[in-house]
XYZ file of C-alpha atoms in Angstrom:
235
model
C -26.865 -2.370 7.453
C -26.718 -3.296 11.503
C -24.386 -5.066 12.518
C -26.928 -8.779 13.399
C -28.199 -8.450 9.564
C -24.407 -7.757 8.253
C -23.378 -11.526 10.228
C -26.301 -13.188 9.206
C -26.076 -11.937 5.500
C -22.745 -13.026 5.516
C -22.157 -15.826 7.680
C -21.790 -18.423 4.451
C -19.982 -16.262 2.044
C -15.858 -16.341 2.178
C -13.900 -13.550 1.199
C -12.614 -14.911 -1.995
C -16.416 -14.506 -3.022
C -17.211 -11.244 -1.868
C -13.824 -10.159 -3.467
C -14.833 -11.354 -6.557
C -18.544 -10.066 -6.075
C -16.814 -6.180 -5.779
C -14.717 -7.108 -8.674
C -17.555 -7.779 -11.025
C -19.791 -4.787 -9.164
C -16.366 -2.280 -9.543
C -16.586 -1.730 -6.049
C -12.569 -1.060 -4.604
C -11.470 -4.315 -3.251
C -9.728 -3.454 -0.284
C -7.836 -6.178 1.447
C -5.662 -6.081 5.049
C -2.093 -6.429 4.644
C -1.243 -9.639 3.201
C -0.347 -12.314 6.574
C -3.038 -10.508 8.517
C -4.354 -13.919 9.489
C -6.504 -15.078 12.214
C -5.223 -17.037 15.780
C -6.934 -20.301 15.084
C -8.011 -22.090 12.012
C -11.720 -21.619 10.965
C -12.347 -17.856 11.810
C -15.163 -16.365 10.300
C -15.280 -12.378 11.564
C -17.918 -10.025 10.339
C -19.387 -6.496 11.509
C -19.147 -3.086 10.854
C -15.363 -1.260 11.708
C -15.243 0.413 14.875
C -11.619 2.465 14.008
C -8.961 3.132 16.630
C -5.522 4.449 16.238
C -2.964 3.943 18.493
C -0.337 6.098 19.931
C 1.080 4.173 23.216
C -1.805 3.757 25.475
C -4.824 1.495 25.265
C -6.713 4.107 26.116
C -7.933 4.920 22.673
C -8.955 1.503 22.757
C -11.264 1.494 25.960
C -12.862 4.690 24.505
C -13.919 3.004 21.560
C -15.277 0.082 23.122
C -17.104 2.468 24.815
C -18.605 3.610 21.728
C -19.004 0.582 20.018
C -22.390 -1.161 19.501
C -22.315 -4.687 19.775
C -21.373 -6.426 16.634
C -18.700 -4.271 15.629
C -15.216 -5.273 14.778
C -12.084 -2.693 16.428
C -10.065 -1.547 13.858
C -7.092 -1.219 15.125
C -3.896 0.868 13.195
C -0.634 0.716 15.018
C 1.054 1.493 11.336
C 1.884 -2.336 11.091
C 4.593 -1.993 13.451
C 6.860 -4.950 13.981
C 8.797 -3.507 17.302
C 5.684 -4.117 20.144
C 2.248 -5.427 20.719
C -0.340 -3.301 20.994
C -3.506 -5.494 21.903
C -3.149 -8.327 24.656
C -5.493 -10.154 27.187
C -7.294 -7.650 28.917
C -8.708 -5.230 26.058
C -9.369 -8.401 24.412
C -11.281 -9.589 27.325
C -13.128 -6.095 27.642
C -13.524 -5.873 24.010
C -15.315 -9.309 24.028
C -17.543 -8.332 27.406
C -18.821 -5.649 25.236
C -20.302 -8.121 22.991
C -17.711 -6.455 19.867
C -17.317 -9.649 17.125
C -13.737 -9.333 16.836
C -10.530 -7.098 16.699
C -8.571 -6.422 13.370
C -4.642 -5.364 14.109
C -2.348 -3.649 11.696
C 0.299 -4.454 13.778
C 1.198 -7.561 16.544
C -0.701 -9.016 19.552
C 0.594 -10.726 22.459
C -0.891 -13.000 25.302
C -1.632 -15.215 22.900
C -2.647 -18.551 24.752
C -4.967 -15.925 27.080
C -6.407 -14.532 23.831
C -7.191 -18.226 22.635
C -8.773 -18.988 25.861
C -11.157 -16.140 25.502
C -11.954 -16.745 22.159
C -12.799 -13.450 20.471
C -11.830 -13.447 16.802
C -8.465 -12.189 16.642
C -6.744 -10.809 13.326
C -3.022 -9.630 13.547
C -0.117 -9.518 11.940
C 1.801 -11.936 14.486
C 3.020 -11.948 18.228
C 6.066 -10.571 20.108
C 6.171 -10.528 23.638
C 6.764 -6.591 24.170
C 4.384 -3.667 24.746
C 4.162 -0.527 23.903
C 7.415 1.580 25.601
C 6.761 5.020 24.108
C 3.772 7.522 24.368
C 3.342 9.681 20.551
C 1.099 12.848 20.498
C -2.591 11.135 19.923
C -4.221 12.498 16.979
C -7.778 14.615 17.826
C -9.115 11.770 15.104
C -7.791 8.737 16.437
C -10.852 7.005 16.638
C -12.853 8.667 13.251
C -10.829 6.275 10.816
C -8.042 3.594 10.874
C -5.377 2.260 8.428
C -4.866 -1.651 7.626
C -1.724 -1.031 5.133
C -2.667 1.196 2.630
C -6.429 1.529 3.139
C -8.516 3.797 5.194
C -11.309 2.154 7.278
C -14.420 4.086 8.638
C -17.494 3.364 10.456
C -18.776 3.077 6.800
C -17.150 0.439 6.466
C -17.525 -3.671 7.004
C -14.976 -6.022 8.217
C -15.056 -9.147 6.911
C -12.163 -12.277 7.904
C -11.660 -15.672 7.432
C -8.266 -18.142 7.089
C -8.010 -16.528 3.494
C -7.094 -12.640 4.797
C -9.476 -9.595 5.417
C -11.828 -7.441 3.313
C -13.379 -3.821 3.975
C -16.288 -3.063 2.091
C -18.997 -0.099 1.811
C -21.549 -0.876 4.987
C -23.973 0.537 2.087
C -23.004 -1.780 -0.592
C -23.561 -4.615 1.592
C -26.733 -5.766 0.238
C -25.410 -5.618 -3.767
C -22.227 -7.086 -2.924
C -23.786 -10.433 -0.597
C -26.546 -10.692 -3.853
C -23.851 -11.335 -6.425
C -21.373 -13.142 -4.162
C -23.927 -15.290 -3.175
C -24.492 -16.338 -6.698
C -20.671 -16.942 -6.903
C -20.520 -19.262 -4.179
C -23.541 -21.582 -5.189
C -22.308 -21.286 -9.085
C -18.954 -22.885 -7.910
C -20.669 -25.154 -5.315
C -22.442 -26.503 -8.349
C -19.532 -27.052 -10.776
C -17.286 -28.705 -7.772
C -20.030 -31.080 -7.382
C -20.393 -31.678 -10.896
C -16.352 -32.504 -10.775
C -16.781 -34.734 -8.170
C -19.030 -36.524 -10.472
C -16.523 -36.612 -13.275
C -17.640 -33.815 -15.311
C -13.901 -32.020 -15.217
C -13.315 -28.557 -14.970
C -12.148 -28.247 -18.498
C -15.366 -29.631 -19.728
C -17.942 -27.346 -17.676
C -15.839 -23.998 -18.788
C -15.791 -25.292 -22.172
C -12.392 -24.844 -23.133
C -11.954 -26.428 -26.046
C -15.180 -23.708 -27.472
C -12.746 -20.791 -25.697
C -9.879 -22.026 -27.794
C -11.988 -21.823 -30.735
C -13.479 -18.535 -29.899
C -10.208 -16.838 -29.469
C -8.641 -18.303 -32.643
C -11.194 -16.341 -34.452
C -11.017 -13.655 -32.383
C -7.733 -13.067 -30.375
C -9.135 -10.094 -28.238
C -11.486 -13.160 -26.145
C -10.557 -13.595 -22.849
C -11.269 -16.266 -20.553
C -13.424 -14.229 -18.251
C -15.705 -13.108 -20.909
C -16.024 -16.356 -22.041
C -16.901 -17.674 -18.593
C -19.358 -14.906 -18.144
C -20.916 -15.908 -21.782
C -20.952 -19.504 -20.277
C -22.292 -18.481 -16.607
C -19.082 -20.214 -14.801
C -17.034 -18.865 -12.074
C -13.703 -19.829 -11.697
C -11.376 -16.298 -11.724
C -13.112 -12.406 -11.435
């Protein structure tokens, strides 16, 4: 699935919708580490991953951007380091001018004010004023994969990010995941609308019926009950 189509497909889906859909389909739920947040609220990022592993110099980012297609997301692996920022305003501006959809950093950024002016979606673990003071040997596969926490990300994945965090999903499952996520989203919105009209979530989920079913069969789970009744709360 191309980046433009990914964007259209996931434009109105959140990371919770997609995480629940992955669980339902048996697709591994891979998230960037907790605390990976956007620079401003309301950010929605989606695009195919363009990985790059940082070893102390920005040249790897420039090479990755040179190889990237418009709409891709630069996924930066800096091993979660807290002693240096690895992405600043110039790399971000370069990525923006090349048409990338955003940057995800397993590590820190700097030049926060300039990044907010550039307005390219950025997710990171936070900010630090100091840049790299090292130059480590570069892995020949530095442009083939990137880690984000315990998860390896390649060009076969796409990135979805919002205020709740960041997910990685295989591109070849994008359509299936989107279909299920859309169903979950629509069901939850309908439930919320009914709640606003006075129909409680307890009533919609038939909690009394669940308690009776559990009494008859202690192995009955709430998730089974919800699926039987076509509701959503948890996956």
